[in-house]
Amino acid sequence: MKLATLKDGSRDGQLVVVSRDLASAHYATGIANRLQQALDDWGFVSPQLQDLSDALNAGRTRHAFPFDPAQCMAPLPRAYQWADGSAYLNHVELVRKARNAEVPESFYSDPLMYQGGSDDFIGPCDRIVAASEAFGIDFEAEVAVITGDVKMGATPAQALDGIRLVMLANDVSLRNLIPNELAKGFGFFQSKPATAFSPVAVTPDELGEAWQGGRVHLTLQSSWNGRKVGMCDAGEEMTFHFGELIAHIAKTRNVRAGSIVGSGTVSNKGVEKNGRMEWPKGYSCIAEKRCIETIQDGQPSTEFMKYGDTIRIEMKGRDGQSIFGAIDQEVAAP
Amino acid sequence: MKLATLKDGSRDGQLVVVSRDLASAHYATGIANRLQQALDDWGFVSPQLQDLSDALNAGRTRHAFPFDPAQCMAPLPRAYQWADGSAYLNHVELVRKARNAEVPESFYSDPLMYQGGSDDFIGPCDRIVAASEAFGIDFEAEVAVITGDVKMGATPAQALDGIRLVMLANDVSLRNLIPNELAKGFGFFQSKPATAFSPVAVTPDELGEAWQGGRVHLTLQSSWNGRKVGMCDAGEEMTFHFGELIAHIAKTRNVRAGSIVGSGTVSNKGVEKNGRMEWPKGYSCIAEKRCIETIQDGQPSTEFMKYGDTIRIEMKGRDGQSIFGAIDQEVAAP
């Protein structure tokens, strides 16, 4: 089933079930008003939501209405945890190579993750507000999951069982604020403003065979100012799958229902062609494009986003249909 | 007024108002069931809680019952944000000095903060569960505040106005997991298990004149295995006050109601006596004691906590009464 949260002026919005083709929606009133409620009591609530979903997809509901992604908040407008990985090692390799640094051997066995702010997510069509273009505004197209309860010490396989929903994320980054924060060693703060999520979060079964081994084996599309810049494969090259990322968090603490875990920027290896490296699948964040330019030309030539720039992030199923709806945002001054 | 959350088997517990002397409590049922509800709508809800508090303190309520800190969850059992500072620069100076490193000049103007996990806090008397003593189990006695909504770009003075409640925290740390995580640059994850908070959170007015300039000018007591190891002044030497810490977060994003912001380990400068440095006020975490030993003797001699160890953290008002009740925990195997 597919779930979304509609704006209603409240902090947590109204939970709706969305049809598979994203054409229509139905309030989940009477089952659960907020997505967190459903996650808190998933075993009891989700079968009821599934029934409503089945009825909606069969055209058997009497109060369905047209689904409008622009009316969406993030599926979880605020969450108790947002833990973002950097699971596509190619991204890390490019970033390091551009500054002539090695990737530590441990990075291939010990996932890189950061704890993000989760009190104020933004909706898929909300503006990306930044006080200054000089911050180096960038998008980061990612896959993310929402978990149920996962106990401290859970194995990656047990953690995989704790995944309830899958969605897309735009982990907006302010690149020029990052070096100073990384140097301090305590992780990101000012360099990571509010994250946006796709209109719809879906149960893994909606992905069919594309959900395999804790990875989504589909193409993540990123269009910057209407130009397709990324057609990245989110599956094969995800070094750590979602179960491994969740188990990493759960090593010393419980992970509670409603935790969101991100994949990090989806990134694919380059291929050699006529003695020169190429990245035919493009990029899921501008920083990576700039790293490639630095490696090839000695300096970056692509600039970060400006006010008025747009970013659209979407993933289509093997049937060509949009699965999660599109993140479609514009960068704006406060 | 003083607020607490009692265990009732649910994820968020039951909100109660607690008398000033911590002797009795009264359910806030009919006003708000959960503390987050009150924070979401503070202007409307808090005057009603205040009325109940006034009645309770005057002995005019009919359904008061004895207050038992052992029945408490954290005031916010889970939160949308836990942002912990390192606002007592003396702590940072000692840690750096012990490893012969300088404190960067910028640390005196740019607060050091990390984003912590907030999905699974533990109560003041809950056990500190760690899978291995080899993790280097340590307590960290801190002051923390809970905020209302603070807008992106807020000044420190505006941010101060957003403080709703004050409490104590035990930011449990697994010291031997920290070096590896800091080296990765993305902040803490496995080295910071579930944080515990004091039984009671209080509105700043309960602190009287001790709440001044965004700091709590009182002594934070830490007793390890029944022995008083810290009598640290939480006021004067807090380099960045809470308004500055909150404004640091709010530079690039909104801070939403129910965000918890911590001071970091309370720490006081040493004094020279007979040509040797002494730290007469003791320490609020073992790591600091070990740093002092390293500076003075070349190596640390105090070991971290073992299973069965206890830690009690408390703060008394100028009248000698406990303000927040005590954090009183035992370290245990899973």
XYZ file of C-alpha atoms in Angstrom:
668
model
C 0.000 0.000 0.000
C 0.936 3.636 -0.423
C 0.576 6.238 2.328
C 0.834 10.016 2.379
C 0.247 12.867 4.809
C -1.819 15.849 3.718
C -1.394 19.393 4.960
C -4.221 20.447 7.275
C -2.531 23.207 9.244
C -1.513 20.849 12.051
C 2.003 19.710 12.874
C 1.409 16.105 11.829
C -1.130 16.449 9.017
C -3.747 13.875 7.990
C -2.896 10.331 6.973
C -4.292 9.194 3.624
C -4.064 5.985 1.636
C -3.069 6.626 -1.990
C -3.952 4.482 -4.988
C -1.188 2.538 -6.736
C -1.333 4.881 -9.769
C -1.147 7.946 -7.472
C -4.389 9.241 -8.999
C -6.633 9.120 -5.967
C -6.495 9.141 -2.193
C -8.735 8.377 0.759
C -8.548 9.661 4.327
C -7.557 6.979 6.834
C -9.813 8.615 9.440
C -11.286 6.008 11.723
C -8.151 3.870 11.335
C -5.363 6.333 12.151
C -5.085 10.096 11.744
C -1.296 10.311 11.730
C 1.352 8.032 10.219
C 3.255 7.825 13.526
C 0.124 6.344 15.135
C 0.099 3.602 12.517
C 3.815 2.900 13.036
C 3.380 2.788 16.830
C 0.822 0.010 16.486
C 1.623 -1.415 13.050
C 0.432 -4.971 13.667
C -3.051 -3.758 14.513
C -3.362 -0.724 12.255
C -1.647 -1.774 9.016
C -4.133 -4.545 8.068
C -6.932 -1.982 8.276
C -4.986 0.441 6.096
C -4.317 -2.440 3.685
C -8.048 -3.154 3.442
C -8.706 0.487 2.632
C -5.891 0.412 0.080
C -7.364 -2.687 -1.586
C -10.775 -1.034 -1.757
C -9.294 2.185 -3.170
C -7.316 0.341 -5.854
C -10.443 -1.615 -6.793
C -12.488 1.579 -7.084
C -14.756 0.402 -4.275
C -14.441 3.429 -1.941
C -17.128 6.083 -1.867
C -15.068 9.024 -0.621
C -11.913 8.891 -2.727
C -10.615 12.202 -4.078
C -7.889 13.222 -6.559
C -4.408 12.955 -5.039
C -2.363 16.167 -5.225
C 1.346 15.849 -4.276
C 1.528 19.632 -3.787
C -0.770 19.210 -0.761
C 1.602 16.713 0.850
C 3.773 17.118 3.886
C 6.605 14.620 4.302
C 4.972 11.213 5.011
C 6.298 11.718 8.567
C 6.264 15.526 8.938
C 8.454 15.138 12.021
C 10.119 11.987 13.290
C 11.879 10.664 16.361
C 14.931 9.760 14.317
C 16.551 10.599 10.986
C 19.729 8.606 10.517
C 21.374 9.027 7.167
C 23.983 6.669 5.804
C 26.543 7.080 3.078
C 26.015 3.595 1.721
C 27.140 4.099 -1.868
C 30.883 3.926 -1.417
C 31.483 5.272 -4.920
C 30.258 8.648 -3.658
C 32.770 8.566 -0.812
C 35.549 7.440 -3.176
C 34.898 10.342 -5.560
C 34.761 12.919 -2.772
C 38.030 11.641 -1.327
C 39.759 11.306 -4.687
C 38.918 14.912 -5.541
C 40.865 16.035 -2.481
C 43.648 13.466 -2.970
C 42.678 11.493 0.105
C 42.428 7.731 0.499
C 39.244 5.959 1.577
C 40.089 4.243 4.878
C 39.867 0.446 4.590
C 37.376 0.357 7.479
C 34.835 2.312 5.383
C 34.140 -0.889 3.420
C 33.013 -2.781 6.525
C 31.842 -0.026 8.900
C 29.035 2.168 7.499
C 29.381 5.924 7.548
C 26.236 7.465 9.040
C 25.170 10.738 10.573
C 22.322 11.683 12.870
C 20.152 14.325 11.224
C 17.608 16.803 12.536
C 14.109 15.324 12.399
C 11.892 17.937 14.033
C 11.005 19.878 10.901
C 10.883 17.983 7.616
C 9.455 19.632 4.528
C 7.014 18.326 1.945
C 7.885 17.136 -1.572
C 6.871 20.404 -3.223
C 7.909 22.816 -0.468
C 10.543 25.426 -1.207
C 14.149 24.912 -0.136
C 14.721 28.052 1.907
C 18.319 29.168 2.414
C 19.480 32.497 3.800
C 22.310 32.771 1.290
C 23.319 31.280 -2.062
C 26.887 31.463 -0.764
C 26.106 28.484 1.503
C 26.548 26.246 -1.579
C 23.030 24.842 -1.896
C 22.951 21.247 -3.145
C 20.418 18.449 -3.451
C 21.102 14.824 -2.512
C 18.787 12.225 -4.028
C 18.395 9.215 -1.773
C 16.244 6.233 -0.902
C 14.996 6.069 2.698
C 13.083 3.599 4.849
C 10.869 3.992 7.920
C 11.312 1.329 10.585
C 9.239 -0.306 13.275
C 10.850 -1.229 16.595
C 14.265 -2.870 16.201
C 15.915 -4.171 19.345
C 19.425 -3.309 20.495
C 21.856 -5.866 19.106
C 19.644 -6.846 16.140
C 21.405 -8.547 13.218
C 21.138 -7.046 9.715
C 18.590 -9.762 8.826
C 16.467 -8.978 11.889
C 16.758 -5.276 11.131
C 15.512 -5.880 7.575
C 12.334 -7.356 9.040
C 11.810 -4.081 10.880
C 11.399 -2.055 7.698
C 7.830 -0.810 7.298
C 7.923 1.721 4.476
C 10.184 2.947 1.670
C 10.338 6.479 0.236
C 12.671 8.990 -1.428
C 14.554 11.829 0.228
C 16.205 15.065 -0.796
C 18.837 15.506 1.891
C 19.504 19.161 1.100
C 23.083 20.137 1.931
C 24.851 23.467 2.307
C 28.218 22.436 0.921
C 30.252 25.462 1.878
C 29.322 24.988 5.543
C 30.439 21.353 5.572
C 34.272 21.584 5.740
C 34.168 23.605 8.970
C 31.660 21.240 10.576
C 33.507 18.086 9.534
C 36.730 19.554 10.922
C 35.030 19.867 14.310
C 34.375 16.111 14.220
C 30.917 16.233 15.785
C 28.995 15.777 12.525
C 26.641 18.050 10.610
C 24.385 20.760 11.964
C 24.129 23.997 10.043
C 25.192 22.301 6.807
C 22.065 20.116 6.820
C 18.858 22.163 6.669
C 15.387 20.587 6.526
C 15.166 17.351 4.523
C 12.335 16.774 2.028
C 10.667 13.428 1.325
C 8.613 12.007 -1.530
C 4.821 12.506 -1.506
C 4.236 8.834 -0.835
C 5.813 6.136 1.356
C 5.125 2.564 0.242
C 5.285 -0.854 1.849
C 8.157 -2.942 0.411
C 5.714 -5.297 -1.377
C 4.745 -2.407 -3.671
C 8.260 -2.641 -5.106
C 7.792 -6.285 -6.115
C 11.010 -7.946 -7.226
C 12.814 -4.601 -7.248
C 13.028 -4.877 -3.433
C 15.752 -7.436 -2.927
C 18.491 -7.927 -0.376
C 17.509 -4.757 1.460
C 18.069 -2.633 -1.643
C 15.796 -0.984 -4.223
C 16.910 -2.218 -7.654
C 15.543 0.661 -9.697
C 16.741 3.914 -11.244
C 16.643 7.121 -9.256
C 16.081 10.087 -11.552
C 17.235 13.605 -10.744
C 16.334 16.576 -12.933
C 17.954 19.914 -12.175
C 16.226 22.898 -13.773
C 14.359 20.478 -16.015
C 17.516 18.770 -17.288
C 17.979 15.116 -16.409
C 21.330 14.975 -14.602
C 21.027 11.618 -12.826
C 19.694 8.204 -13.861
C 21.440 6.313 -11.093
C 20.946 2.642 -10.239
C 19.997 2.488 -6.551
C 20.475 -1.283 -6.267
C 23.722 -3.102 -7.066
C 26.201 -0.536 -5.873
C 24.665 0.128 -2.462
C 27.586 -1.207 -0.408
C 25.577 -1.546 2.810
C 21.917 -2.559 2.526
C 19.242 -1.039 4.755
C 19.349 -3.932 7.236
C 23.052 -3.304 7.729
C 22.505 0.423 8.217
C 19.774 -0.156 10.809
C 21.847 -2.814 12.615
C 24.712 -0.304 12.778
C 22.482 2.088 14.738
C 21.073 -0.731 16.871
C 24.483 -1.921 18.049
C 24.279 0.041 21.312
C 20.651 1.176 21.493
C 17.081 0.329 20.548
C 15.728 1.757 17.316
C 12.106 2.751 17.838
C 9.127 2.819 15.512
C 9.099 5.748 13.116
C 12.864 5.986 12.716
C 13.863 7.079 9.219
C 17.070 5.672 7.762
C 18.556 7.083 4.551
C 20.853 5.493 1.999
C 22.999 8.533 1.329
C 23.523 9.926 -2.163
C 22.857 7.235 -4.758
C 26.017 6.914 -6.797
C 27.398 4.642 -9.531
C 30.952 3.880 -10.567
C 32.403 5.454 -13.683
C 33.415 3.458 -16.770
C 36.535 3.883 -18.888
C 35.948 4.886 -22.500
C 38.739 5.778 -24.932
C 41.181 6.116 -22.047
C 38.995 8.586 -20.199
C 36.600 7.922 -17.305
C 32.937 8.637 -17.904
C 29.936 8.567 -15.620
C 27.091 7.778 -18.029
C 24.479 7.477 -15.269
C 25.094 11.022 -14.093
C 24.904 12.210 -10.523
C 22.490 12.488 -7.593
C 24.129 15.576 -6.079
C 26.076 18.480 -7.542
C 29.028 17.940 -5.192
C 29.728 14.643 -6.964
C 29.698 16.315 -10.379
C 32.164 18.870 -9.027
C 34.384 16.079 -7.675
C 34.436 14.444 -11.111
C 35.363 17.789 -12.689
C 38.112 18.274 -10.136
C 39.527 14.814 -10.821
C 39.411 15.323 -14.590
C 40.128 19.028 -15.028
C 41.799 20.053 -11.801
C 38.877 22.228 -10.698
C 35.089 22.201 -10.488
C 33.149 24.130 -13.130
C 29.531 23.388 -12.173
C 28.136 25.830 -9.630
C 25.754 24.965 -6.812
C 22.048 25.852 -6.891
C 20.790 29.435 -7.116
C 17.503 30.978 -6.003
C 14.840 29.919 -8.486
C 16.585 26.656 -9.384
C 14.425 23.537 -9.342
C 15.169 19.931 -8.476
C 12.926 16.974 -9.298
C 13.648 13.521 -7.866
C 11.611 10.491 -8.891
C 11.756 6.717 -9.248
C 9.756 4.669 -11.727
C 8.852 0.996 -11.449
C 9.568 -1.581 -14.124
C 6.146 -0.682 -15.546
C 7.269 2.917 -16.062
C 4.896 4.286 -13.400
C 6.102 6.684 -10.720
C 6.219 4.754 -7.445
C 6.596 7.455 -4.791
C 5.498 10.538 -6.720
C 8.093 13.232 -7.349
C 10.026 15.465 -5.004
C 9.777 18.745 -6.912
C 11.269 21.747 -5.184
C 12.426 25.275 -5.869
C 15.260 27.036 -4.079
C 14.175 30.308 -2.458
C 15.356 33.127 -0.213
C 13.687 33.350 3.228
C 5.660 24.508 37.610
C 7.164 21.038 37.566
C 6.163 18.344 35.087
C 6.904 14.632 34.828
C 5.843 11.659 32.737
C 4.767 8.448 34.437
C 5.183 4.959 33.024
C 1.873 3.451 31.931
C 3.066 0.905 29.384
C 2.595 3.301 26.472
C 5.351 4.909 24.410
C 4.696 8.411 25.698
C 3.473 7.783 29.257
C 1.127 10.024 31.251
C 1.796 13.667 31.962
C 1.619 14.698 35.626
C 2.137 17.961 37.466
C 4.511 17.570 40.438
C 4.535 19.658 43.594
C 7.455 22.010 44.233
C 8.784 19.765 47.027
C 8.524 16.669 44.753
C 6.303 14.988 47.360
C 3.083 14.708 45.384
C 1.788 14.603 41.840
C -1.488 14.982 39.972
C -2.476 13.624 36.548
C -2.880 16.348 33.940
C -5.696 14.341 32.335
C -8.279 16.656 30.851
C -5.563 19.220 30.098
C -2.976 17.140 28.218
C -2.048 13.473 28.387
C 1.457 13.793 26.973
C 4.136 16.448 27.438
C 4.598 16.829 23.658
C 0.921 17.821 23.401
C 1.512 20.595 25.902
C 4.616 21.784 24.041
C 2.770 21.739 20.700
C 0.172 24.140 22.058
C 2.008 25.770 24.975
C 0.190 29.102 24.950
C -3.150 27.395 25.436
C -2.156 24.404 27.568
C 0.487 25.768 29.942
C -1.805 28.205 31.823
C -4.099 25.272 32.612
C -1.153 23.198 33.845
C -0.044 26.215 35.888
C -3.462 26.426 37.544
C -3.254 22.742 38.439
C 0.273 23.274 39.752
C -0.868 26.183 41.917
C -3.711 24.081 43.331
C -1.376 21.147 43.990
C 1.199 23.315 45.775
C -1.575 24.849 47.879
C -2.903 21.397 48.830
C -6.204 22.165 47.119
C -6.370 19.154 44.743
C -8.505 16.140 45.637
C -6.673 13.492 43.630
C -3.010 14.105 44.397
C -0.852 11.050 45.061
C 2.721 10.492 46.298
C 5.309 11.204 43.588
C 7.697 8.296 42.899
C 10.684 9.106 40.627
C 11.189 5.371 40.008
C 7.892 5.375 38.073
C 9.101 8.144 35.770
C 10.005 7.961 32.138
C 12.097 10.805 30.752
C 9.862 13.938 30.800
C 9.805 13.525 26.998
C 10.157 9.745 26.556
C 10.943 10.347 22.884
C 11.553 13.655 21.174
C 11.821 15.130 17.703
C 15.265 16.522 18.461
C 18.118 15.999 20.913
C 20.935 18.424 20.200
C 23.755 18.328 22.667
C 26.334 21.057 23.019
C 29.766 21.070 24.549
C 29.319 24.480 26.091
C 31.775 24.255 28.989
C 35.015 24.943 27.161
C 37.060 23.777 30.133
C 35.933 20.228 29.343
C 37.149 20.574 25.762
C 40.423 22.140 26.931
C 41.135 19.245 29.301
C 40.324 16.596 26.698
C 42.590 18.292 24.163
C 45.387 18.956 26.625
C 45.434 15.281 27.630
C 46.227 14.369 24.049
C 48.595 17.309 23.521
C 46.277 19.048 21.089
C 45.370 22.720 20.922
C 41.801 24.013 21.187
C 41.106 25.733 17.857
C 40.482 29.464 18.304
C 37.090 29.129 16.578
C 35.818 26.895 19.409
C 35.497 30.027 21.586
C 33.029 31.655 19.191
C 31.434 28.693 17.360
C 29.688 26.168 19.650
C 30.538 22.499 19.378
C 27.285 20.495 19.129
C 26.181 17.047 18.036
C 22.838 15.675 16.959
C 21.853 12.792 19.241
C 19.360 9.963 18.922
C 15.996 10.944 20.400
C 13.714 7.995 19.642
C 14.357 6.031 22.843
C 15.225 7.981 25.973
C 15.320 6.243 29.331
C 13.876 7.250 32.683
C 15.839 8.661 35.631
C 15.969 5.321 37.459
C 16.225 3.012 34.440
C 19.284 0.823 34.069
C 22.104 1.810 31.733
C 22.280 -1.288 29.534
C 25.538 -1.914 27.672
C 26.544 -5.087 25.850
C 30.138 -4.893 27.099
C 32.098 -3.187 29.862
C 34.901 -2.902 27.307
C 32.926 -0.120 25.588
C 34.173 2.226 28.332
C 30.879 3.153 29.996
C 30.782 6.734 31.286
C 28.202 9.148 32.604
C 27.966 12.808 31.564
C 26.073 15.105 33.918
C 24.437 17.962 32.048
C 21.736 20.598 32.147
C 19.201 20.483 29.297
C 16.296 22.614 28.090
C 13.172 21.842 26.078
C 12.188 24.460 23.525
C 9.049 25.710 21.868
C 9.151 26.754 18.209
C 12.187 28.869 17.323
C 12.329 30.305 13.811
C 15.236 29.909 11.415
C 17.635 32.813 11.861
C 16.587 33.567 15.453
C 19.061 35.573 17.533
C 20.362 34.134 20.828
C 17.993 36.493 22.701
C 14.995 35.343 20.644
C 16.063 31.735 21.131
C 16.177 32.248 24.919
C 12.506 33.247 24.802
C 11.788 29.886 23.206
C 12.889 27.898 26.264
C 9.938 26.188 27.929
C 11.450 23.762 30.440
C 14.746 22.948 32.152
C 15.916 19.505 33.324
C 19.043 17.388 33.919
C 20.531 14.792 31.590
C 22.865 11.848 31.833
C 24.320 11.706 28.341
C 25.741 8.197 28.713
C 28.842 7.711 26.563
C 30.770 4.643 25.455
C 34.245 6.169 25.506
C 36.154 3.441 23.751
C 33.849 3.681 20.731
C 34.369 7.433 20.382
C 37.835 7.722 18.771
C 36.815 5.632 15.763
C 33.569 7.573 15.296
C 35.216 10.976 15.654
C 37.853 9.932 13.109
C 35.062 9.299 10.605
C 33.990 12.934 11.046
C 30.237 12.276 10.893
C 29.650 12.564 14.653
C 28.532 10.039 17.255
C 26.325 6.989 16.780
C 27.262 3.799 18.570
C 29.228 5.721 21.198
C 26.060 7.456 22.421
C 23.463 4.981 23.716
C 20.117 6.057 25.205
C 20.226 9.291 27.230
C 18.502 9.535 30.630
C 16.776 12.634 31.994
C 15.773 13.841 35.449
C 12.356 12.835 36.848
C 11.057 16.355 36.547
C 11.306 19.176 34.007
C 10.607 22.659 35.395
C 9.666 26.018 33.946
C 12.555 28.520 34.239
C 10.668 30.570 36.875
C 11.050 27.624 39.300
C 14.784 28.393 39.308
C 14.231 31.961 40.523
C 17.375 34.077 40.364
C 19.490 31.017 39.612
C 18.196 31.212 36.014
C 20.143 34.127 34.590
C 21.624 34.922 31.212
C 20.477 31.586 29.809
C 22.460 29.642 32.390
C 21.568 27.776 35.586
C 23.721 29.244 38.367
C 23.632 26.261 40.710
C 25.772 23.255 41.602
C 25.375 20.003 39.702
C 26.129 17.052 41.967
C 27.369 13.699 40.679
C 27.785 10.700 42.974
C 29.449 7.595 41.551
C 28.872 4.459 43.610
C 27.683 6.653 46.452
C 30.812 8.798 46.489
C 30.393 12.482 45.603
C 32.770 13.024 42.664
C 31.362 16.254 41.239
C 30.051 19.478 42.796
C 30.345 21.521 39.612
C 29.064 25.048 39.116
C 26.786 24.968 36.077
C 26.598 28.765 35.737
C 29.612 31.042 35.293
C 31.779 28.814 33.160
C 29.175 27.854 30.571
C 30.886 29.519 27.620
C 27.792 29.491 25.408
C 24.407 29.997 27.064
C 21.330 28.053 25.988
C 20.087 30.864 23.734
C 23.373 30.751 21.847
C 23.211 26.970 21.490
C 19.649 27.102 20.160
C 20.491 29.971 17.777
C 23.401 27.867 16.470
C 20.944 25.147 15.424
C 18.466 27.674 14.074
C 20.984 29.297 11.733
C 19.834 27.238 8.729
C 16.594 25.591 9.898
C 13.573 25.971 12.135
C 13.746 24.459 15.609
C 10.388 22.954 16.479
C 8.535 22.538 19.751
C 9.824 19.697 21.887
C 13.451 20.006 20.833
C 15.844 19.156 23.664
C 19.128 21.039 23.839
C 21.888 19.938 26.212
C 24.748 21.908 27.738
C 27.371 19.203 27.470
C 29.375 17.986 30.475
C 29.377 20.629 33.192
C 33.000 21.451 33.895
C 34.979 23.965 35.957
C 38.506 25.252 35.598
C 41.242 23.982 37.897
C 43.047 26.184 40.404
C 46.746 26.263 41.157
C 47.725 25.286 44.698
C 51.327 24.876 45.837
C 52.521 24.770 42.244
C 50.159 21.975 41.295
C 46.771 22.208 39.556
C 43.765 21.008 41.485
C 40.133 20.585 40.491
C 38.359 21.054 43.846
C 34.869 20.908 42.299
C 35.483 17.440 40.889
C 34.113 16.143 37.625
C 30.827 15.458 35.815
C 32.189 12.587 33.706
C 34.932 10.030 34.241
C 36.667 10.897 30.965
C 37.522 14.298 32.426
C 39.015 12.746 35.562
C 41.121 10.525 33.309
C 42.267 13.549 31.299
C 43.369 15.274 34.505
C 45.284 12.143 35.518
C 46.903 11.973 32.106
C 47.978 15.615 32.290
C 49.370 15.196 35.816
C 50.704 11.641 35.842
C 51.163 10.756 32.223
C 48.372 8.181 32.220
C 44.832 7.673 33.468
C 44.304 5.567 36.590
C 40.529 5.766 37.100
C 38.629 3.095 35.202
C 35.253 3.541 33.516
C 32.012 2.134 34.969
C 31.449 -1.578 35.552
C 28.220 -3.583 35.715
C 26.576 -2.837 39.048
C 28.057 0.662 39.312
C 25.632 3.452 40.173
C 25.492 7.100 39.192
C 23.337 9.755 40.885
C 22.993 13.212 39.374
C 21.089 15.950 41.176
C 20.834 19.715 41.554
C 19.660 21.545 44.656
C 18.222 25.028 44.835
C 19.538 27.772 47.114
C 17.055 26.460 49.697
C 18.783 23.059 49.671
C 15.799 21.296 48.060
C 16.213 19.019 45.043
C 14.811 20.854 42.032
C 14.525 18.163 39.369
C 14.681 14.999 41.496
C 17.664 12.716 40.998
C 18.858 10.707 38.035
C 19.796 7.475 39.810
C 20.925 4.670 37.558
C 22.735 1.357 37.666
C 24.899 -0.046 34.888
C 23.735 -3.474 33.711
C 24.368 -6.166 31.117
C 21.569 -6.719 28.557
